[in-house]
Amino acid sequence: MNRRNFLQSSAALAGTMALPFPLRAGQDKVSLAILGTGWWGTDMLLPRVLASSLFEVVALCDVNSLALARAAKAVTDAGARAPRLFADYRDMYRMPGLEAVIIATPTHWHALQFIDACKAGLHVFLEKPICYDIREGQAMLEAHKAAGNVVQVDFPRVMADTNDQVRAFIQSGGAGKIRQVQANIHSPEGGLTEKPVPATLDYERYCGPAPRVPYRCDANGTTPQWRQQHAFSRGIFADWGIHYLHNIRQVMGLDLPEQVSAIGGIVSNTTQDQPDHLDVRFSYGGLPVYWSHKSWGYTAPNPDHNIGVYYYGEQATIFAGDLGWEVFPAGGKAKITHGSIVFDPMNPANTPVYEKMLLDMFAEFAAGVRARSNTGITNTLADAYRTTAAVIYADMAYRTQAGLAIEAATMNVKGNLQAQAMLQRAYRAPYVHPFAP
C-alpha cells in the first residue's frame, strides 16, 4: 500500500498571562474541542476520542464548512451530543467550560494556535511536527512553561512495545555496539493539480501566516494537499518520517544532532515543491543517523523493508517496523523475527494495534488533565521539539545545499548566515511571528 492510498482511505487572545484552568467540578469526562477536522482529525482521532469514553467533544472548528459538517455528523452518529461549531478558533477557545483542545491543523498553523491555547488555559493534544520553523518551537516551549498546561504530542508508534524490545536487545549487547542507524520510507506519491478554491473553504484564513500560494489538490479531488507544499509543510520526512526519527531517538537516547547535511531533489513529482528523493545525515554525539526517501516508485530489494529503521551493530543488524523487528546476526546465522515488520496498517489484523496506540495516548492525556500534571505523558512538548527541530534542520540543509552545525543552547546555526536566516520564517501580514528574542 502506498502512502497516498493510506491517506485517502478511511489576531491573538487578549492578555499575556495564562488564565486559570477550568475546575473539574466532579465531571468524569474531559471537555474537549477539536481544531482541524480534515482526514486525520475526523477519521483517525475523533473515533478514538469517542471510543475512549474519556472525553466529551463539545466543539469543533475548521475553515472548511464541508469538513466541519462531516465531523459534526460523525459525533452525533456515534450517539454523542451535537458539538458547537466554529470557523475561528479564537472564538472556540473562549467557550465556557472548555478544558482541552486537539490541534490537528496543517503545520504552519500550529504555533499560533498552540500559544493561544496556552494563554486560554487549555490543555493540548498536538499534532507533529509541532512547528514549522525553529523559532516557533522556542516560543511554544516558553508559552507551555508559562501556562503549566498538559501537552501530549501525537507520536503513536512509541506507544507500541517495538521500541522497548529493540532498546532492550541493544542494551543487552545482542547486536554489539551500534555504529550507524538508518530510517527510510520508499512509497509513491501522486502529483498536484491547481484548481479553483472550493466555495466551502475560507482559503485566506487557511493560509493564515503562510504565503498565499495557488490552491493545489489531487487531480481527482478537491481537498488541499498541504503536505506536498512547502508553504505549509516540509515534506515526507517532516510529515511521515518524523515518526521513525522519533523512534530512533527513543531507542538510542539521543538529544539534538550536532551536525546535519542533506542532498536530494525533484526528478519525477514536478507538480510539488518538496523533494521527491532526499538523503540526510545527522551526527548525534558521533553516531551517524541517516534518513532516505524516494517517492517516485522505487522498491527496495526487500519490499518488506520499504518503511522502517535499520540499527547496524557490530554483531547484528536490526530492522524495526511499527509492529515488529528482525535480527540478522553476523556470521550468516539465521534471521530472528519478532512480530510483523511489514507496514500494513489497514490490515484488519493490525488495525486494533494501531487503534490501541491512539487510545493509550488519549488515556495518558486524560489522566494528565485530571491530575493537571505532565507526569506520565510519553510524548512531551520538549522532547517532540527535539525531533521536530532535527527534521527542520534537515530541510534547511537540503535547501541551502550546505552542512549545518547546530548550537544546542540557542538552536542557532553556526557559521552559515543563509541557514541562520531560515530559523524564523517571515509571517504574512497581519499575522505576527510569536518568537521574541
Coordinates of C-alpha atoms in Angstrom, one line a residue:
M1 CA 0.0 0.0 0.0
N2 CA 1.4 3.4 -0.9
R3 CA 1.1 6.4 1.4
R4 CA -1.4 8.2 -0.9
N5 CA -3.9 5.4 -0.7
F6 CA -3.3 5.1 3.0
L7 CA -4.1 8.8 3.4
Q8 CA -7.2 8.6 1.3
S9 CA -8.6 5.6 3.0
S10 CA -10.8 5.6 5.6
A11 CA -5.2 38.4 16.0
A12 CA -4.1 36.8 19.4
L13 CA -6.3 36.3 22.5
A14 CA -6.3 39.3 24.9
G15 CA -3.7 39.3 27.7
T16 CA -0.4 37.7 28.1
M17 CA -1.0 35.7 31.4
A18 CA -2.3 32.2 31.4
L19 CA -5.9 32.0 32.6
P20 CA -6.9 29.6 35.4
F21 CA -7.7 26.1 34.2
P22 CA -11.4 25.2 34.5
L23 CA -12.3 23.3 37.6
R24 CA -13.3 19.7 37.1
A25 CA -16.4 20.1 39.4
G26 CA -16.7 16.4 39.7
Q27 CA -17.1 15.8 36.0
D28 CA -16.0 12.4 34.7
K29 CA -15.2 13.4 31.1
V30 CA -12.7 16.0 29.8
S31 CA -14.5 18.8 27.9
L32 CA -12.6 18.7 24.6
A33 CA -12.6 20.6 21.3
I34 CA -11.1 19.5 18.0
L35 CA -9.4 22.2 15.9
G36 CA -8.9 20.9 12.4
T37 CA -11.5 18.4 11.0
G38 CA -9.7 17.1 8.0
W39 CA -8.9 13.4 7.4
W40 CA -6.7 12.9 10.4
G41 CA -8.8 14.8 12.8
T42 CA -12.1 13.3 11.7
D43 CA -11.4 9.8 10.5
M44 CA -8.5 8.9 12.8
L45 CA -8.5 10.9 16.0
L46 CA -12.3 11.6 16.5
P47 CA -13.4 8.0 16.5
R48 CA -10.7 7.1 19.1
V49 CA -11.6 10.1 21.3
L50 CA -15.2 8.9 21.3
A51 CA -14.3 5.2 21.8
S52 CA -12.1 6.1 24.8
S53 CA -15.2 7.4 26.8
L54 CA -12.8 9.8 28.5
F55 CA -13.9 13.0 26.7
E56 CA -16.9 14.9 25.7
V57 CA -16.4 16.6 22.3
V58 CA -18.1 19.9 23.0
A59 CA -16.8 21.9 20.0
L60 CA -15.3 21.6 16.5
C61 CA -13.5 24.2 14.4
D62 CA -12.4 24.4 10.8
V63 CA -12.2 26.9 8.0
N64 CA -13.7 24.3 5.7
S65 CA -17.5 24.2 6.3
L66 CA -17.9 20.9 4.5
A67 CA -15.3 19.2 6.6
L68 CA -16.7 20.7 9.7
A69 CA -20.2 19.4 9.0
R70 CA -18.9 16.0 8.3
A71 CA -17.1 15.9 11.6
A72 CA -20.2 17.1 13.5
K73 CA -22.2 14.3 11.9
A74 CA -19.6 11.8 13.0
V75 CA -20.1 12.9 16.6
T76 CA -23.9 12.7 16.5
D77 CA -23.9 9.5 14.6
A78 CA -21.9 8.0 17.4
G79 CA -24.7 8.9 19.8
A80 CA -23.0 11.9 21.4
R81 CA -24.4 15.3 21.9
A82 CA -24.0 17.7 19.0
P83 CA -20.9 19.9 19.4
R84 CA -20.8 23.7 18.9
L85 CA -19.2 24.6 15.5
F86 CA -16.7 27.4 14.9
A87 CA -14.9 28.9 12.0
D88 CA -12.5 30.9 14.2
Y89 CA -10.5 29.0 16.8
R90 CA -10.1 32.1 19.0
D91 CA -13.9 32.2 19.4
M92 CA -13.9 28.5 20.3
Y93 CA -11.1 29.0 22.9
R94 CA -13.4 31.4 24.8
M95 CA -16.1 28.8 25.1
P96 CA -17.1 28.5 28.8
G97 CA -16.0 25.2 30.4
L98 CA -13.7 24.1 27.7
E99 CA -10.7 22.2 29.2
A100 CA -8.7 20.8 26.3
V101 CA -8.1 21.0 22.6
I102 CA -6.8 18.7 19.9
I103 CA -4.8 20.8 17.3
A104 CA -4.9 18.8 14.1
T105 CA -4.4 21.6 11.6
P106 CA -1.7 21.9 9.0
T107 CA 1.8 22.5 10.4
H108 CA 2.0 26.2 9.5
W109 CA -0.8 27.0 12.0
H110 CA 0.4 25.0 15.0
A111 CA 2.5 27.7 16.7
L112 CA -0.1 30.4 16.9
Q113 CA -3.0 28.0 17.8
F114 CA -0.9 26.3 20.5
I115 CA 0.3 29.5 22.1
D116 CA -3.2 31.0 22.1
A117 CA -4.4 27.7 23.7
C118 CA -1.8 28.1 26.4
K119 CA -3.0 31.7 27.0
A120 CA -6.6 30.5 27.2
G121 CA -5.7 27.9 29.9
L122 CA -6.3 24.9 27.7
H123 CA -4.5 21.6 27.8
V124 CA -3.4 20.5 24.3
F125 CA -3.1 17.3 22.3
L126 CA -0.9 18.5 19.5
E127 CA -0.1 17.1 16.1
K128 CA 3.5 16.6 14.9
P129 CA 5.7 18.2 13.7
I130 CA 5.0 20.7 16.5
C131 CA 6.0 23.8 14.5
Y132 CA 7.1 25.0 11.0
D133 CA 10.3 26.8 12.0
I134 CA 12.8 26.6 14.8
R135 CA 11.9 29.9 16.5
E136 CA 8.2 29.0 16.6
G137 CA 9.1 25.9 18.6
Q138 CA 11.1 28.0 21.1
A139 CA 8.1 30.4 21.5
M140 CA 5.8 27.4 22.1
L141 CA 8.1 26.0 24.8
E142 CA 8.0 29.4 26.6
A143 CA 4.2 29.5 26.4
H144 CA 3.9 26.0 27.7
K145 CA 6.2 26.8 30.6
A146 CA 4.2 29.9 31.5
A147 CA 0.9 28.1 31.3
G148 CA 1.9 24.9 33.0
N149 CA -0.7 23.0 30.9
V150 CA -0.7 19.3 30.0
V151 CA 0.6 18.6 26.5
Q152 CA 0.7 15.3 24.6
V153 CA 2.2 15.2 21.1
D154 CA 0.8 12.7 18.6
F155 CA 3.6 10.2 18.1
P156 CA 1.5 7.0 18.4
R157 CA 4.2 4.5 17.3
V158 CA 6.1 4.9 20.6
M159 CA 3.0 3.5 22.4
A160 CA 3.7 0.1 20.9
D161 CA 6.3 -2.1 22.5
T162 CA 8.5 -2.4 19.5
N163 CA 10.9 0.3 20.6
D164 CA 11.1 -1.1 24.1
Q165 CA 12.0 -4.5 22.7
V166 CA 14.6 -3.2 20.3
R167 CA 16.1 -0.9 23.0
A168 CA 16.3 -3.9 25.5
F169 CA 18.0 -6.1 22.9
I170 CA 20.6 -3.4 22.1
Q171 CA 21.3 -2.7 25.7
S172 CA 21.8 -6.4 26.3
G173 CA 24.6 -6.3 23.9
G174 CA 22.8 -8.6 21.4
A175 CA 23.7 -6.5 18.4
G176 CA 27.1 -5.4 19.7
K177 CA 28.0 -1.7 19.6
I178 CA 25.6 0.2 17.3
R179 CA 27.7 2.0 14.7
Q180 CA 25.0 3.5 12.5
V181 CA 21.3 3.9 12.2
Q182 CA 19.2 4.5 9.1
A183 CA 15.5 5.1 8.6
N184 CA 13.8 5.0 5.3
I185 CA 10.4 5.4 3.6
H186 CA 10.1 4.4 0.0
S187 CA 6.5 5.0 -1.1
P188 CA 4.9 6.5 -4.2
E189 CA 3.4 10.0 -4.1
G190 CA 1.0 11.4 -6.7
G191 CA 1.1 14.8 -8.3
L192 CA -0.8 18.0 -7.5
T193 CA -3.2 20.0 -9.7
E194 CA -4.0 23.7 -9.4
K195 CA -7.8 24.2 -9.1
P196 CA -10.3 26.9 -8.1
V197 CA -10.7 27.2 -4.3
P198 CA -13.9 25.4 -3.2
A199 CA -16.7 27.6 -2.1
T200 CA -16.8 25.7 1.2
L201 CA -13.2 26.7 2.1
D202 CA -12.0 30.1 3.5
Y203 CA -8.6 29.8 1.8
E204 CA -7.4 33.2 3.0
R205 CA -7.8 32.0 6.6
Y206 CA -6.5 28.6 5.7
C207 CA -3.2 30.1 4.5
G208 CA -3.0 32.3 7.6
P209 CA 0.6 33.2 8.5
A210 CA 2.0 31.2 5.5
P211 CA 2.3 32.6 2.0
R212 CA -0.9 32.6 -0.1
V213 CA 0.1 30.1 -2.7
P214 CA -2.1 28.8 -5.5
Y215 CA -4.7 26.2 -4.4
R216 CA -3.5 22.7 -5.2
C217 CA -5.1 19.3 -4.6
D218 CA -5.3 15.8 -6.2
A219 CA -6.2 15.6 -9.9
N220 CA -9.4 13.8 -8.9
G221 CA -10.2 15.6 -5.7
T222 CA -10.8 18.9 -4.1
T223 CA -9.1 18.5 -0.7
P224 CA -6.0 20.6 -0.3
Q225 CA -2.8 18.6 -0.3
W226 CA -0.8 20.8 2.1
R227 CA 1.7 18.1 3.0
Q228 CA 3.2 18.4 -0.5
Q229 CA 3.5 22.2 -0.5
H230 CA 6.5 23.8 1.2
A231 CA 4.4 26.8 2.2
F232 CA 2.5 24.6 4.7
S233 CA 4.8 21.7 5.4
R234 CA 8.4 20.4 5.0
G235 CA 7.7 17.2 3.0
I236 CA 7.7 13.5 3.6
F237 CA 10.4 13.5 6.2
A238 CA 8.7 16.1 8.4
D239 CA 5.2 14.6 8.0
W240 CA 5.8 10.8 8.0
G241 CA 9.5 10.1 8.5
I242 CA 9.5 12.1 11.7
H243 CA 7.8 9.2 13.4
Y244 CA 10.8 7.0 12.7
L245 CA 13.4 9.6 13.8
H246 CA 11.4 9.9 17.0
N247 CA 11.6 6.1 17.4
I248 CA 15.4 6.3 16.9
R249 CA 15.8 9.0 19.4
Q250 CA 13.8 7.0 22.0
V251 CA 15.7 3.7 21.3
M252 CA 19.2 5.3 21.3
G253 CA 18.6 8.0 23.9
L254 CA 19.5 10.9 21.5
D255 CA 19.1 14.6 22.1
L256 CA 19.7 17.1 19.3
P257 CA 22.0 16.5 16.3
E258 CA 25.3 18.4 16.3
Q259 CA 25.6 18.4 12.5
V260 CA 23.1 17.9 9.6
S261 CA 23.7 17.6 5.9
A262 CA 21.3 16.6 3.1
I263 CA 21.1 16.0 -0.6
G264 CA 18.1 15.4 -2.8
G265 CA 15.8 17.0 -5.4
I266 CA 12.8 16.5 -7.7
V267 CA 13.1 14.1 -10.6
S268 CA 9.5 13.0 -11.0
N269 CA 6.9 14.8 -9.0
T270 CA 7.4 18.2 -10.6
T271 CA 3.9 19.4 -9.6
Q272 CA 5.1 19.8 -5.9
D273 CA 7.9 21.8 -4.3
Q274 CA 9.0 19.1 -1.8
P275 CA 11.9 16.8 -2.7
D276 CA 10.8 13.5 -4.1
H277 CA 14.1 12.0 -3.1
L278 CA 16.1 13.0 -0.1
D279 CA 19.1 11.7 1.9
V280 CA 20.0 13.2 5.2
R281 CA 22.9 12.6 7.6
F282 CA 22.7 13.6 11.2
S283 CA 25.6 13.3 13.7
Y284 CA 24.4 12.6 17.3
G285 CA 27.5 12.6 19.5
G286 CA 29.4 10.9 16.8
L287 CA 26.7 8.4 15.9
P288 CA 25.7 8.7 12.3
V289 CA 21.9 8.6 11.8
Y290 CA 20.7 8.6 8.2
W291 CA 17.3 9.2 6.5
S292 CA 16.4 8.3 3.0
H293 CA 13.2 8.5 1.0
K294 CA 12.1 8.0 -2.6
S295 CA 8.5 8.9 -3.6
W296 CA 8.5 8.0 -7.3
G297 CA 8.0 4.3 -7.2
Y298 CA 11.3 2.8 -6.0
T299 CA 11.0 -0.6 -4.4
A300 CA 13.7 -1.8 -2.1
P301 CA 15.3 -5.2 -2.9
N302 CA 13.4 -6.4 0.2
P303 CA 10.0 -4.7 -0.2
D304 CA 9.2 -5.6 3.4
H305 CA 11.9 -3.1 4.4
N306 CA 10.4 -0.2 2.4
I307 CA 9.3 1.6 5.6
G308 CA 11.3 1.3 8.9
V309 CA 14.6 1.6 10.7
Y310 CA 17.9 -0.2 10.5
Y311 CA 20.2 -0.4 13.5
Y312 CA 23.6 -1.5 12.3
G313 CA 25.6 -3.2 15.1
E314 CA 29.0 -4.9 15.1
Q315 CA 27.3 -8.3 15.9
A316 CA 24.0 -7.9 14.2
T317 CA 21.7 -5.7 12.1
I318 CA 18.2 -5.0 13.4
F319 CA 15.3 -3.8 11.2
A320 CA 12.3 -2.4 13.1
G321 CA 8.9 -1.7 11.7
D322 CA 5.9 -0.4 13.5
L323 CA 4.7 -3.7 14.9
G324 CA 7.8 -6.0 14.8
W325 CA 11.5 -6.3 14.3
E326 CA 14.0 -8.6 12.8
V327 CA 17.6 -9.5 13.8
F328 CA 20.2 -10.5 11.2
P329 CA 23.1 -11.9 13.2
A330 CA 26.7 -11.7 12.0
G331 CA 28.3 -14.8 10.5
G332 CA 25.4 -15.9 8.4
K333 CA 23.2 -17.1 11.3
A334 CA 19.5 -17.4 10.8
K335 CA 17.3 -14.4 10.9
I336 CA 15.2 -13.9 14.1
T337 CA 11.8 -12.4 13.7
H338 CA 9.6 -10.7 16.4
G339 CA 6.1 -9.8 15.2
S340 CA 5.5 -8.4 11.7
I341 CA 7.8 -5.8 10.2
V342 CA 5.5 -5.1 7.1
F343 CA 3.9 -1.7 7.1
D344 CA 0.2 -2.6 6.6
P345 CA -2.0 -0.5 8.9
M346 CA -5.2 -1.2 7.1
N347 CA -4.9 -5.0 7.5
P348 CA -7.8 -6.0 9.8
A349 CA -5.3 -7.9 11.9
N350 CA -3.2 -4.8 12.5
T351 CA -6.0 -2.2 12.9
P352 CA -6.7 -2.9 16.6
V353 CA -3.0 -2.5 17.4
Y354 CA -2.8 0.9 15.7
E355 CA -6.1 1.9 17.4
K356 CA -4.7 1.0 20.8
M357 CA -1.7 3.3 20.2
L358 CA -4.0 6.2 19.9
L359 CA -6.3 5.1 22.7
D360 CA -3.3 4.8 25.0
M361 CA -2.1 8.3 24.2
F362 CA -5.6 9.7 24.9
A363 CA -5.7 7.8 28.2
E364 CA -2.4 9.4 29.2
F365 CA -3.7 12.8 28.1
A366 CA -7.0 12.5 30.0
A367 CA -5.2 11.3 33.2
G368 CA -2.7 14.2 32.8
V369 CA -5.6 16.7 32.5
R370 CA -7.4 15.3 35.6
A371 CA -4.1 15.4 37.6
R372 CA -3.0 18.7 36.0
S373 CA 0.4 17.1 35.5
N374 CA 2.6 16.1 32.7
T375 CA 4.0 13.2 34.7
G376 CA 3.1 10.1 32.7
I377 CA 3.0 11.9 29.4
T378 CA 5.0 9.8 26.9
N379 CA 5.4 12.5 24.1
T380 CA 6.2 15.7 25.9
L381 CA 6.4 19.0 24.1
A382 CA 10.1 19.4 24.9
D383 CA 11.0 16.0 23.5
A384 CA 8.8 16.4 20.4
Y385 CA 10.5 19.7 19.7
R386 CA 13.9 18.0 19.6
T387 CA 12.6 15.6 16.9
T388 CA 10.8 18.4 15.1
A389 CA 13.9 20.6 15.1
A390 CA 16.0 17.8 13.5
V391 CA 13.7 17.4 10.5
I392 CA 13.5 21.2 10.1
Y393 CA 17.3 21.4 10.1
A394 CA 17.3 18.6 7.5
D395 CA 15.1 20.6 5.2
M396 CA 17.2 23.7 5.7
A397 CA 20.4 21.7 4.8
Y398 CA 18.7 20.5 1.7
R399 CA 17.6 24.0 0.6
T400 CA 20.9 25.7 1.4
Q401 CA 22.9 22.8 -0.1
A402 CA 25.2 23.1 2.9
G403 CA 26.0 21.2 6.0
L404 CA 24.8 22.7 9.3
A405 CA 26.5 22.9 12.7
I406 CA 23.9 23.3 15.5
E407 CA 24.4 25.2 18.7
A408 CA 22.1 23.4 21.1
A409 CA 21.8 26.2 23.7
T410 CA 20.4 28.7 21.2
M411 CA 19.3 26.5 18.4
N412 CA 21.4 28.7 16.1
V413 CA 23.3 27.5 13.0
K414 CA 27.0 28.2 13.4
G415 CA 28.8 30.0 10.5
N416 CA 26.0 29.9 8.0
L417 CA 24.1 33.1 7.6
Q418 CA 21.8 31.8 4.9
A419 CA 20.6 28.9 7.1
Q420 CA 20.5 31.1 10.2
A421 CA 18.0 33.4 8.4
M422 CA 15.8 30.4 7.9
L423 CA 15.3 29.7 11.6
Q424 CA 12.4 32.1 11.6
R425 CA 10.0 32.4 8.6
A426 CA 8.5 35.9 7.9
Y427 CA 4.8 35.8 8.6
R428 CA 2.2 37.1 6.1
A429 CA 0.5 40.3 7.4
P430 CA -1.3 40.8 9.6
Y431 CA 0.0 37.8 11.5
V432 CA 2.9 38.3 13.8
H433 CA 5.5 35.7 14.5
P434 CA 5.4 34.7 18.2
F435 CA 9.2 34.5 18.8
A436 CA 10.6 37.2 21.0
P437 CA 14.5 37.1 21.2

